[in-house]
mmCIF file of C-alpha atoms and ligand atoms in Angstrom:
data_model
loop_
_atom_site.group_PDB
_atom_site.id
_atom_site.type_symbol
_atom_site.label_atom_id
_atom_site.label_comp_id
_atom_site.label_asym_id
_atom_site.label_seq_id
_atom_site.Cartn_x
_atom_site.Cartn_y
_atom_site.Cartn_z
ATOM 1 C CA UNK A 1 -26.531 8.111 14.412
ATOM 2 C CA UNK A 2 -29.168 6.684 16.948
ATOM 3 C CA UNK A 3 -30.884 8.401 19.290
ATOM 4 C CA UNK A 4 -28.958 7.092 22.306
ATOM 5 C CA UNK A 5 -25.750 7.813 20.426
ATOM 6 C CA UNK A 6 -26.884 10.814 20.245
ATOM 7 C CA UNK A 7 -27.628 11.491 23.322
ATOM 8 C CA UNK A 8 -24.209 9.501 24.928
ATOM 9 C CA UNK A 9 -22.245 11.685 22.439
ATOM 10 C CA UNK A 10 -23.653 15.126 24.192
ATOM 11 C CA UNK A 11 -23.260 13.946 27.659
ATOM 12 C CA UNK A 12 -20.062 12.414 26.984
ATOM 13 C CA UNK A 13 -16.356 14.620 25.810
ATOM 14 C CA UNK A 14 -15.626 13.964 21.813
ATOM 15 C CA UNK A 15 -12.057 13.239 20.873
ATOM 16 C CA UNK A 16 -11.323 14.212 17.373
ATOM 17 C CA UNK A 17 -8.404 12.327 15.464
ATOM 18 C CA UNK A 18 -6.278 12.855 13.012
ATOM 19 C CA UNK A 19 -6.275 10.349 9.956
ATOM 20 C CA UNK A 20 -3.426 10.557 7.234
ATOM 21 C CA UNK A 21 -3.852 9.559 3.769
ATOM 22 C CA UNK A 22 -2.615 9.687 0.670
ATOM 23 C CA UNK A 23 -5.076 9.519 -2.012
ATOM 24 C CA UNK A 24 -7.483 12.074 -3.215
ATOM 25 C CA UNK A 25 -11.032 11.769 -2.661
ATOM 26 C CA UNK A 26 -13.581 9.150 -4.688
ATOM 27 C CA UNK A 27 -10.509 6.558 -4.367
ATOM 28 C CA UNK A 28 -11.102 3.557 -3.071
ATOM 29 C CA UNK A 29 -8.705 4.115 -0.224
ATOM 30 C CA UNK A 30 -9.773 7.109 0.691
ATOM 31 C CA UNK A 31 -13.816 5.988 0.869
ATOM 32 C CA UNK A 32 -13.303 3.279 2.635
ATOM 33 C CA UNK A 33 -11.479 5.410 5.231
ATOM 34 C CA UNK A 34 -14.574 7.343 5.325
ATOM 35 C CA UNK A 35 -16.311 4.428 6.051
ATOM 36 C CA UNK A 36 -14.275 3.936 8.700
ATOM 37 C CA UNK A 37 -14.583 6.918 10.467
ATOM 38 C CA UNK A 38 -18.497 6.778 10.627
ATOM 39 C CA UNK A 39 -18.643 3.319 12.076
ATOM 40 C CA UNK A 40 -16.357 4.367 14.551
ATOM 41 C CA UNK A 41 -18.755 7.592 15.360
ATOM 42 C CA UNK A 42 -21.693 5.287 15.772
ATOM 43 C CA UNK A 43 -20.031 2.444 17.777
ATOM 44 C CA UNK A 44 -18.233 4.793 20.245
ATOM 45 C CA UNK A 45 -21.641 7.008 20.181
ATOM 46 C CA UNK A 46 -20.074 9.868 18.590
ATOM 47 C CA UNK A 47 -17.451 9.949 21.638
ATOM 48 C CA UNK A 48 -14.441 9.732 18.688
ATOM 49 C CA UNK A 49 -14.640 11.718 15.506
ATOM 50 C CA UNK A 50 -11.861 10.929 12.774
ATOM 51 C CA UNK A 51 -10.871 13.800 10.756
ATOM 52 C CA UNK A 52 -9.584 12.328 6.954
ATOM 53 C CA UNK A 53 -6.630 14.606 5.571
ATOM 54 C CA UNK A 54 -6.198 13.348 2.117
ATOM 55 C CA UNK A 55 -3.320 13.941 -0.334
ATOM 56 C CA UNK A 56 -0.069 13.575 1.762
ATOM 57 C CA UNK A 57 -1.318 16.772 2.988
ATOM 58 C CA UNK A 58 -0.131 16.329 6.697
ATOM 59 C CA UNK A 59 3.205 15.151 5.121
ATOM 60 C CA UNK A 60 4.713 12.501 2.678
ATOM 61 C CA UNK A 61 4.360 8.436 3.413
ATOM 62 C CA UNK A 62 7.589 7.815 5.201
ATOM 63 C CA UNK A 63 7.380 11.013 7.924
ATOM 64 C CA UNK A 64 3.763 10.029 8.389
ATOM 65 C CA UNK A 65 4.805 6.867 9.297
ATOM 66 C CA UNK A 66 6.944 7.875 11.820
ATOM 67 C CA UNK A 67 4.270 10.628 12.997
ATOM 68 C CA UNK A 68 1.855 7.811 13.653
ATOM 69 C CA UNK A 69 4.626 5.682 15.329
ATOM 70 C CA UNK A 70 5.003 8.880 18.136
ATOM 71 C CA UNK A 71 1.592 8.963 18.449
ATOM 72 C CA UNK A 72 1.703 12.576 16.478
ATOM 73 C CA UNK A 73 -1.499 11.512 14.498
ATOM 74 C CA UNK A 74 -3.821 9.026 15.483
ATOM 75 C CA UNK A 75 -4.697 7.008 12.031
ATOM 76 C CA UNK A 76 -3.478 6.248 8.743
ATOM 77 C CA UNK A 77 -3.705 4.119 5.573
ATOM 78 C CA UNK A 78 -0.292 2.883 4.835
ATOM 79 C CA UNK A 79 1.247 0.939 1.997
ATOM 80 C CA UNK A 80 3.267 -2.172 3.136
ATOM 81 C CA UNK A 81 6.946 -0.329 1.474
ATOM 82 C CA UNK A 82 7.152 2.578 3.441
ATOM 83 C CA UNK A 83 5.853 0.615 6.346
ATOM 84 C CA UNK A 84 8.259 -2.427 6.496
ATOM 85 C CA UNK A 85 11.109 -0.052 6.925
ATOM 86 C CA UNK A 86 9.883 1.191 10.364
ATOM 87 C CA UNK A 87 9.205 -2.705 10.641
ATOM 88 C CA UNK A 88 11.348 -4.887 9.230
ATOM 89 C CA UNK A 89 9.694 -8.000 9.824
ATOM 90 C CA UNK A 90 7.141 -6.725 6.851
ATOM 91 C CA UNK A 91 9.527 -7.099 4.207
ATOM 92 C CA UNK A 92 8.496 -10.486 3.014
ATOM 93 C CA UNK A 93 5.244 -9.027 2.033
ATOM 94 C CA UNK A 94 7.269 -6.651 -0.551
ATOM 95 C CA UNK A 95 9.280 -9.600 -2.436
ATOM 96 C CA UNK A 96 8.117 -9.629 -5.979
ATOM 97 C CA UNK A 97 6.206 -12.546 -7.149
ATOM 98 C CA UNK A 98 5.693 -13.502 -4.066
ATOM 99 C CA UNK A 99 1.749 -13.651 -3.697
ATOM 100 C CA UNK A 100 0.095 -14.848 -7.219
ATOM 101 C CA UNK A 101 -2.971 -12.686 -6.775
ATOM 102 C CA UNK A 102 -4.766 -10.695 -3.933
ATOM 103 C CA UNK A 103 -6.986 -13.848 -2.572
ATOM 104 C CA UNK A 104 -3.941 -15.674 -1.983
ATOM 105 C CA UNK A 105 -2.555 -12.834 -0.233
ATOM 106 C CA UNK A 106 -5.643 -12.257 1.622
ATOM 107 C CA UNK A 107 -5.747 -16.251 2.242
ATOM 108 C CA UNK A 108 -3.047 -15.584 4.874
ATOM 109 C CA UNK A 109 -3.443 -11.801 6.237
ATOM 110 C CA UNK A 110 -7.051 -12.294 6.710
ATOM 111 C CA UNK A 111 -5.709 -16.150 9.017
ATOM 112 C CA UNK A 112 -3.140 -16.636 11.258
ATOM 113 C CA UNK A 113 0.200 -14.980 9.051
ATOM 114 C CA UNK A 114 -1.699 -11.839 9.135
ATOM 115 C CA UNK A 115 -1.329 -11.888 13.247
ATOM 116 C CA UNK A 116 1.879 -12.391 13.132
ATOM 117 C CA UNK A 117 2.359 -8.944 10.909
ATOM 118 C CA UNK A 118 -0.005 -7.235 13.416
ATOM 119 C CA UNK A 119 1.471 -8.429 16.522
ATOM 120 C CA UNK A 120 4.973 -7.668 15.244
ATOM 121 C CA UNK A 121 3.534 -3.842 13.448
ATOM 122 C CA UNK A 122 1.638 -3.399 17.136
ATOM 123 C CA UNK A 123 5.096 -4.116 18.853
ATOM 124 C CA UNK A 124 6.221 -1.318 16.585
ATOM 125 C CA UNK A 125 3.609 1.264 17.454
ATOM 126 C CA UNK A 126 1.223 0.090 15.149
ATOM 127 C CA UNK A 127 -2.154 -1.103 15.965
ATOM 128 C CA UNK A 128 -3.635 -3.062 12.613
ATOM 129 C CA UNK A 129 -7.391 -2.767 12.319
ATOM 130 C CA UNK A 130 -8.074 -3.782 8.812
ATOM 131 C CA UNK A 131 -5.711 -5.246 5.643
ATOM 132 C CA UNK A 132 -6.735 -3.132 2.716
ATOM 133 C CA UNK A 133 -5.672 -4.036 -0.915
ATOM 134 C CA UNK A 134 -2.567 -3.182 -2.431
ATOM 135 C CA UNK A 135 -3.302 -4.538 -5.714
ATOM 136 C CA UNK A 136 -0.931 -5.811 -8.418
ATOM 137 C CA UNK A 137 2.128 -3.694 -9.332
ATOM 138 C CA UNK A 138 3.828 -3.087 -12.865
ATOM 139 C CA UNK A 139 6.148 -1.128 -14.688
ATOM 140 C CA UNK A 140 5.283 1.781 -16.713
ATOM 141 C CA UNK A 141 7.406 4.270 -19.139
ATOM 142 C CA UNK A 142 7.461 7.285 -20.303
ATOM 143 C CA UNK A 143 10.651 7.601 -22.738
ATOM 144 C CA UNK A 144 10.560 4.027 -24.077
ATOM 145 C CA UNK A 145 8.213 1.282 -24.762
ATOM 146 C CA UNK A 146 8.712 -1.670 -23.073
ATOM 147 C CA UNK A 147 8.146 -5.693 -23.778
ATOM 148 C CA UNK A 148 10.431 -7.538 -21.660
ATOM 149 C CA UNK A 149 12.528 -6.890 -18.662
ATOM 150 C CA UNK A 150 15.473 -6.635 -21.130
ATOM 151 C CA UNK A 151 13.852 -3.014 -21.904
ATOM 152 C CA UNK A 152 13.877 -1.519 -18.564
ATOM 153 C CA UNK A 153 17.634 -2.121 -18.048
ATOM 154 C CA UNK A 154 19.471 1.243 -18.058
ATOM 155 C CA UNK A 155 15.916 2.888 -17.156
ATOM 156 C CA UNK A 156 15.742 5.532 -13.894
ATOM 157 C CA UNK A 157 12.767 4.164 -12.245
ATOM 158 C CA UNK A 158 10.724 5.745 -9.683
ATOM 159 C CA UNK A 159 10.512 3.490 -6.496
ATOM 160 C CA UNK A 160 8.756 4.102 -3.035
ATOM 161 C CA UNK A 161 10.820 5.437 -0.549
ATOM 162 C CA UNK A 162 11.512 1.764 0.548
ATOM 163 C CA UNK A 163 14.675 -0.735 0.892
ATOM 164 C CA UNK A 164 13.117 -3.524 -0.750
ATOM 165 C CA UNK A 165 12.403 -1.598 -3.931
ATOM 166 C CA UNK A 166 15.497 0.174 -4.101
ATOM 167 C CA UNK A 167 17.061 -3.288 -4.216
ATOM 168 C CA UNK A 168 14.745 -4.912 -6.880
ATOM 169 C CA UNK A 169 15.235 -2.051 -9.228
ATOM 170 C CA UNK A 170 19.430 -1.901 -8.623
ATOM 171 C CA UNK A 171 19.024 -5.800 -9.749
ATOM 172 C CA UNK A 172 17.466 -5.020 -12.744
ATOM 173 C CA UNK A 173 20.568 -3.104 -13.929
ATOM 174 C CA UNK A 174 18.167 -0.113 -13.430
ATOM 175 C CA UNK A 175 18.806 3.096 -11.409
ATOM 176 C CA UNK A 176 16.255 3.285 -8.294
ATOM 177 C CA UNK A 177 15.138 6.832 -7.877
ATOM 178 C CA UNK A 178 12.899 7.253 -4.513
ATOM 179 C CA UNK A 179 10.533 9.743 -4.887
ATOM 180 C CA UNK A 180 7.787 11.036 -2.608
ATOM 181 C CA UNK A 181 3.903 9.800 -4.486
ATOM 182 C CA UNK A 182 3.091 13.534 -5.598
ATOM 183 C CA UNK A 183 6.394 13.827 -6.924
ATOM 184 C CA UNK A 184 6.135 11.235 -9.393
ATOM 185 C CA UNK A 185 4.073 13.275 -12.438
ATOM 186 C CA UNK A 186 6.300 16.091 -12.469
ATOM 187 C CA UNK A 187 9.441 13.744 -12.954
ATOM 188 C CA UNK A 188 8.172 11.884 -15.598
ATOM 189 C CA UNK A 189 7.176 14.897 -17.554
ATOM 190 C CA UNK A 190 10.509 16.371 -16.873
ATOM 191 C CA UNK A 191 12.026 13.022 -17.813
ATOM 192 C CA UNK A 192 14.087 12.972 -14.841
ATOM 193 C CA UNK A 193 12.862 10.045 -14.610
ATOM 194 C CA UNK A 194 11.809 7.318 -17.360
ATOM 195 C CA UNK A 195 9.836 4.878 -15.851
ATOM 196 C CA UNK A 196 7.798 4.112 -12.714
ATOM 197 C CA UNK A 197 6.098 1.295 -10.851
ATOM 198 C CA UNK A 198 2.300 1.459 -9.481
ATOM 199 C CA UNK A 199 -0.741 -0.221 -9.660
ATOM 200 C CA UNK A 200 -3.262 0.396 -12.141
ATOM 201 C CA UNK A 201 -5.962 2.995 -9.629
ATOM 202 C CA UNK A 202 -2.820 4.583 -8.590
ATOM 203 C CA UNK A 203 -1.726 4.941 -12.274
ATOM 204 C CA UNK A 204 -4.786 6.338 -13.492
ATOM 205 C CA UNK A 205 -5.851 8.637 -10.131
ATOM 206 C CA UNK A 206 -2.163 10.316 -10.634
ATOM 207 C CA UNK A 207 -2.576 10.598 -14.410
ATOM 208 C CA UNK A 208 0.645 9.197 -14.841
ATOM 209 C CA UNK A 209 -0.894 7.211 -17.532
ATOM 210 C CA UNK A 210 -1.109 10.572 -19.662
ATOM 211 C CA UNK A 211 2.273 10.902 -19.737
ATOM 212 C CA UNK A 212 3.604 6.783 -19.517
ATOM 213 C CA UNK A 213 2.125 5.428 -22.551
ATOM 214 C CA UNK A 214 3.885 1.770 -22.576
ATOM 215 C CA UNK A 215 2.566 -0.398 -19.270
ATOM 216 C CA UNK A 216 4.432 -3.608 -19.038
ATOM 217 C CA UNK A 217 2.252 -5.593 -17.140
ATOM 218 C CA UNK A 218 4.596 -7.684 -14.702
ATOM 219 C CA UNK A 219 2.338 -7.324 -11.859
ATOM 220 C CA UNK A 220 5.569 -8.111 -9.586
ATOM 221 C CA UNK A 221 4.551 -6.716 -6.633
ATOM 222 C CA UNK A 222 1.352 -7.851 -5.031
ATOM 223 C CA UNK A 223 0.820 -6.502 -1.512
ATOM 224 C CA UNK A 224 -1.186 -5.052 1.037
ATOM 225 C CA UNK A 225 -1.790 -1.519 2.600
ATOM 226 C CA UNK A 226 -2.866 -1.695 5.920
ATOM 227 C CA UNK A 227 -4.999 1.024 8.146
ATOM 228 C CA UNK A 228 -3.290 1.322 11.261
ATOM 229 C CA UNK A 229 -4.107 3.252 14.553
ATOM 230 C CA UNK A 230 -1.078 4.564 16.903
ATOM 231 C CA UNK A 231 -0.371 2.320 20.005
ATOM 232 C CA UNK A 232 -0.669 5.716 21.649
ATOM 233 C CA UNK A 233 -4.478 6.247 21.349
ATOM 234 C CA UNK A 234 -4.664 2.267 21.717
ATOM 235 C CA UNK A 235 -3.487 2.093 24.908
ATOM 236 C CA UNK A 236 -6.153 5.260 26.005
ATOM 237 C CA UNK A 237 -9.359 3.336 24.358
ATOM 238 C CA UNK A 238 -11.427 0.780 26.626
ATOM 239 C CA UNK A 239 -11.925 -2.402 25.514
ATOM 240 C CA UNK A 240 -15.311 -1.608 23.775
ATOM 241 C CA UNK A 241 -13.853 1.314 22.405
ATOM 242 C CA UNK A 242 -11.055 -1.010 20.666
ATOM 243 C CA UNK A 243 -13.533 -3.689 19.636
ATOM 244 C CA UNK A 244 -15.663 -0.527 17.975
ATOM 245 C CA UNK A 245 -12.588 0.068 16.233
ATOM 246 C CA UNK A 246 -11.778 -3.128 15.435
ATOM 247 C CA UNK A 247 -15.167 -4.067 14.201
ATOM 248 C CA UNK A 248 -15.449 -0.619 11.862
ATOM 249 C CA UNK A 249 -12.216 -1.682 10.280
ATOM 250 C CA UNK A 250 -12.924 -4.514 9.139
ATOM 251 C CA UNK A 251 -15.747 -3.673 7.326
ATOM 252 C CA UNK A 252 -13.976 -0.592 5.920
ATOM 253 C CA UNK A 253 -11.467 -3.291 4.413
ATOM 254 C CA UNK A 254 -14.578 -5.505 2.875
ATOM 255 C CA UNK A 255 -15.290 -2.281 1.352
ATOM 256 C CA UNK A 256 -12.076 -1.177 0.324
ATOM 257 C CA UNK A 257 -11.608 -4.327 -1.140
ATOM 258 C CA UNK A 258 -14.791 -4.478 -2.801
ATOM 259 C CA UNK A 259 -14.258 -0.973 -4.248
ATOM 260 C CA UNK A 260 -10.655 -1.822 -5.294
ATOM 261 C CA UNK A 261 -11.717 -4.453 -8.253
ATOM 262 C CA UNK A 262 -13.993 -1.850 -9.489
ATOM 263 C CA UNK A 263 -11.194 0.489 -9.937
ATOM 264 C CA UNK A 264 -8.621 -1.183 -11.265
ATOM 265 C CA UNK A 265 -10.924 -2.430 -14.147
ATOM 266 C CA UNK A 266 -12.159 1.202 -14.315
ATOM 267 C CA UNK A 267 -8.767 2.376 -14.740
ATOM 268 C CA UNK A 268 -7.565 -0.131 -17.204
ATOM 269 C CA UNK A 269 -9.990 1.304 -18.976
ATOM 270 C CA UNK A 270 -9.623 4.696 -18.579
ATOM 271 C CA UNK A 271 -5.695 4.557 -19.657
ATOM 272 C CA UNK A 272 -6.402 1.896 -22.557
ATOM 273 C CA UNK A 273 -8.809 4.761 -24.056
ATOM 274 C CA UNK A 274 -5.942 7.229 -23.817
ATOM 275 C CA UNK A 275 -3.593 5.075 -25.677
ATOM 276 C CA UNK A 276 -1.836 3.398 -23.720
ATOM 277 C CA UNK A 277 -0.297 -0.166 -24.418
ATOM 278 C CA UNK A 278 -0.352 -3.256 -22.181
ATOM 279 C CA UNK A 279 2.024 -5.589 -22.816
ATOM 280 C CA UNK A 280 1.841 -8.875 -20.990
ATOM 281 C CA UNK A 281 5.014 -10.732 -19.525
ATOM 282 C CA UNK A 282 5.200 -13.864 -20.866
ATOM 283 C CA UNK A 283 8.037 -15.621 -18.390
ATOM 284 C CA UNK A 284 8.091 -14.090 -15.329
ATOM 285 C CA UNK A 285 11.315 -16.928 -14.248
ATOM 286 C CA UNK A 286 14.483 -15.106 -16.276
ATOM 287 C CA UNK A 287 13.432 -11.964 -13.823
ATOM 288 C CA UNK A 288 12.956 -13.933 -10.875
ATOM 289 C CA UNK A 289 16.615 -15.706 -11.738
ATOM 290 C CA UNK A 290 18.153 -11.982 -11.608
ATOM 291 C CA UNK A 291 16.101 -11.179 -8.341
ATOM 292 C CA UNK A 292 17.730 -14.464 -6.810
ATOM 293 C CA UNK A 293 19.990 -12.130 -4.120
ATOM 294 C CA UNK A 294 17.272 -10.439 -2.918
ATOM 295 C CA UNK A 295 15.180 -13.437 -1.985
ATOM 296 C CA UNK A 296 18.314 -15.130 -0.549
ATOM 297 C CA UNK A 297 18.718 -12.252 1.667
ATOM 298 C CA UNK A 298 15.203 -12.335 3.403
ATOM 299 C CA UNK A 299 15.119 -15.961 3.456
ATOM 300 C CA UNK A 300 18.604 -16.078 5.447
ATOM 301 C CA UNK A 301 16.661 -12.803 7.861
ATOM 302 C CA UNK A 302 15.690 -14.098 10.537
ATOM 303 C CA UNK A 303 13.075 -11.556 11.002
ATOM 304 C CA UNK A 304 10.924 -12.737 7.489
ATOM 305 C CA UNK A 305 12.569 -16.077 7.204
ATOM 306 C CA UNK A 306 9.250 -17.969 8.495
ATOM 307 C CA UNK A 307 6.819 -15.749 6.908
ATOM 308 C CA UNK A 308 8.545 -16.274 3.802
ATOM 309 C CA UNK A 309 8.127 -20.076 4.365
ATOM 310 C CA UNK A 310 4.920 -20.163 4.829
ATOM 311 C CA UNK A 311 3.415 -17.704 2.188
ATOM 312 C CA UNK A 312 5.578 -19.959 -0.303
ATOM 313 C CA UNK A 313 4.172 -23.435 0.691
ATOM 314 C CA UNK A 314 0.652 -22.181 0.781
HETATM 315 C C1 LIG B 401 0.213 3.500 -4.041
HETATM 316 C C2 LIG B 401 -0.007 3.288 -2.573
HETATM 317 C C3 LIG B 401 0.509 4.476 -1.809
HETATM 318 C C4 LIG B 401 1.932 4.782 -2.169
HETATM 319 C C5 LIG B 401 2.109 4.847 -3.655
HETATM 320 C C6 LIG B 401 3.562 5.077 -4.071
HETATM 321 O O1 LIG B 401 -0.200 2.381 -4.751
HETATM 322 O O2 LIG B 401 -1.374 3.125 -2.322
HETATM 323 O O3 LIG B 401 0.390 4.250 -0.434
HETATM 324 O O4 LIG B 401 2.782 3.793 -1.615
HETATM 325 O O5 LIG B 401 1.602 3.693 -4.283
HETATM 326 O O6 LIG B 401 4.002 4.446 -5.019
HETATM 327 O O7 LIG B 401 4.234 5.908 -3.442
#
């Protein structure tokens, strides 16, 4: 911090926040967050100091996002599932094979499709400050190995706690079972459930890949996360208080992105040295046939219908 920080921070009150997230530390998530919180010390002089509680400690992803909708804590990292239920207007960005990789994805939340999903999350009591990466999605199993979708039929498959994914896995002729993130390892070793869904940091930094051996590699899911503020400390900042906010994260989401392609070639790594098998899908279109309902429904919503028309033309 700079001298005149410095000094602005000890005339000046400090506010300290709360930020909620649900990764452990050294993941890319969670660094970036700590990137975050020191740009905001040094553009607000020190005047608002963001406490990081990591590891769902404060609680798990769907109560924290209604704590940060009251205003109960003051930032958090949040993965677009959990998040579209409090706003439904996000479910387009869960559809599976929606987005064909992360810079198409961030081709429209970094332009003007990502304003729309801010203005409609800020309406919500969500104030967007940067569009982190939620990386690619696939299956993984513990009790069976799996090479085509055929193979996770019959399969109890962890989901998020989130409507979308529910759906996708009951049209698989699979049985959905929402669990809470740090719930996940235990199941699978318990084999109360078989298989689960992640991407490939989140596979590895949960060491579910110690126990899921077979990783079918439909990447169906490609979405973001997004690091949100509460409308409640919004609407208390000044307007170069909010621009330091804004400014910090969007740098934090260069860096989380940056950090993010690292990782999930770390962790393919990682897990491919443990054993475990990658298997490719070949024809992603029989599984998109069988998903037909659920895109039918969001395309007839009028809440994602226009979204959904313009992530698919572009
Ligand atoms: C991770 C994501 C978390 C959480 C988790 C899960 O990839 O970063 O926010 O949604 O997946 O599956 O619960």
């Amino acid at each position: 911090m700079g001298l005149l920080a410095l000094a602005c921070a000890s005339a000046g009150a400090q506010t300290k926040l709360r930020a909620w997230n649900i990764h452990p530390d050294g993941y890319p998530v969670t660094e970036a967050m700590k990137r975050f919180a020191s740009l905001v010390a040094q553009g607000t002089g020190g005047r608002y100091q963001i406490e990081i509680f990591s590891n769902a400690t404060l609680g798990d992803q769907p109560k924290a996002v209604q704590m940060l909708k009251a205003g109960d804590i003051d930032v958090a990292e949040f993965s677009s599932g959990p998040l579209s239920d409090a706003v439904p207007g996000l479910k387009a960005l869960n559809l599976p094979f929606l987005f064909s990789d992360s810079a198409h994805m961030f081709k429209h939340l970094d332009g003007k499709l990502g304003e729309r999903f801010a203005a409609k999350l800020q309406a919500a009591g969500f104030v967007v400050v940067g569009w982190y990466d939620g990386g690619a999605r696939s299956f993984y199993c513990a009790s069976r190995s799996v090479g085509s979708f055929k193979d996770l039929a019959g399969a109890r498959i962890r989901v998020q706690q989130s409507e979308v994914y529910l759906e996708m896995v009951k049209l698989m002729d699979a049985t959905p079972v929402a669990l809470p993130f740090k719930d996940v390892l235990s199941a699978l070793e318990k084999g109360e459930v078989d298989c689960a869904e992640n991407n490939m940091p989140s596979f590895e930094s949960t060491g579910h890949y110690k126990i899921a051996k077979s990783v079918y590699v439909t990447n169906h899911v490609i979405s973001p996360e997004a690091l949100v503020v509460s409308t409640k400390l919004w609407s208390s900042l000044s307007p170069a208080d909010k621009a330091a906010f804004q400014k910090a994260g969007a740098e934090s989401a260069l860096v989380m992105r940056d950090l993010w392609n690292k990782r999930v070639a770390s962790a393919i790594e990682t897990a491919g040295k443990q054993g475990v098998q990658f298997v490719r899908v070949k024809d992603v279109a029989p599984m998109v046939r069988r998903l037909s309902p659920l895109y039918g429904k969001y395309m007839s919503d009028p809440s994602t219908r226009e979204e959904l028309l313009t992530i698919i033309g572009n």
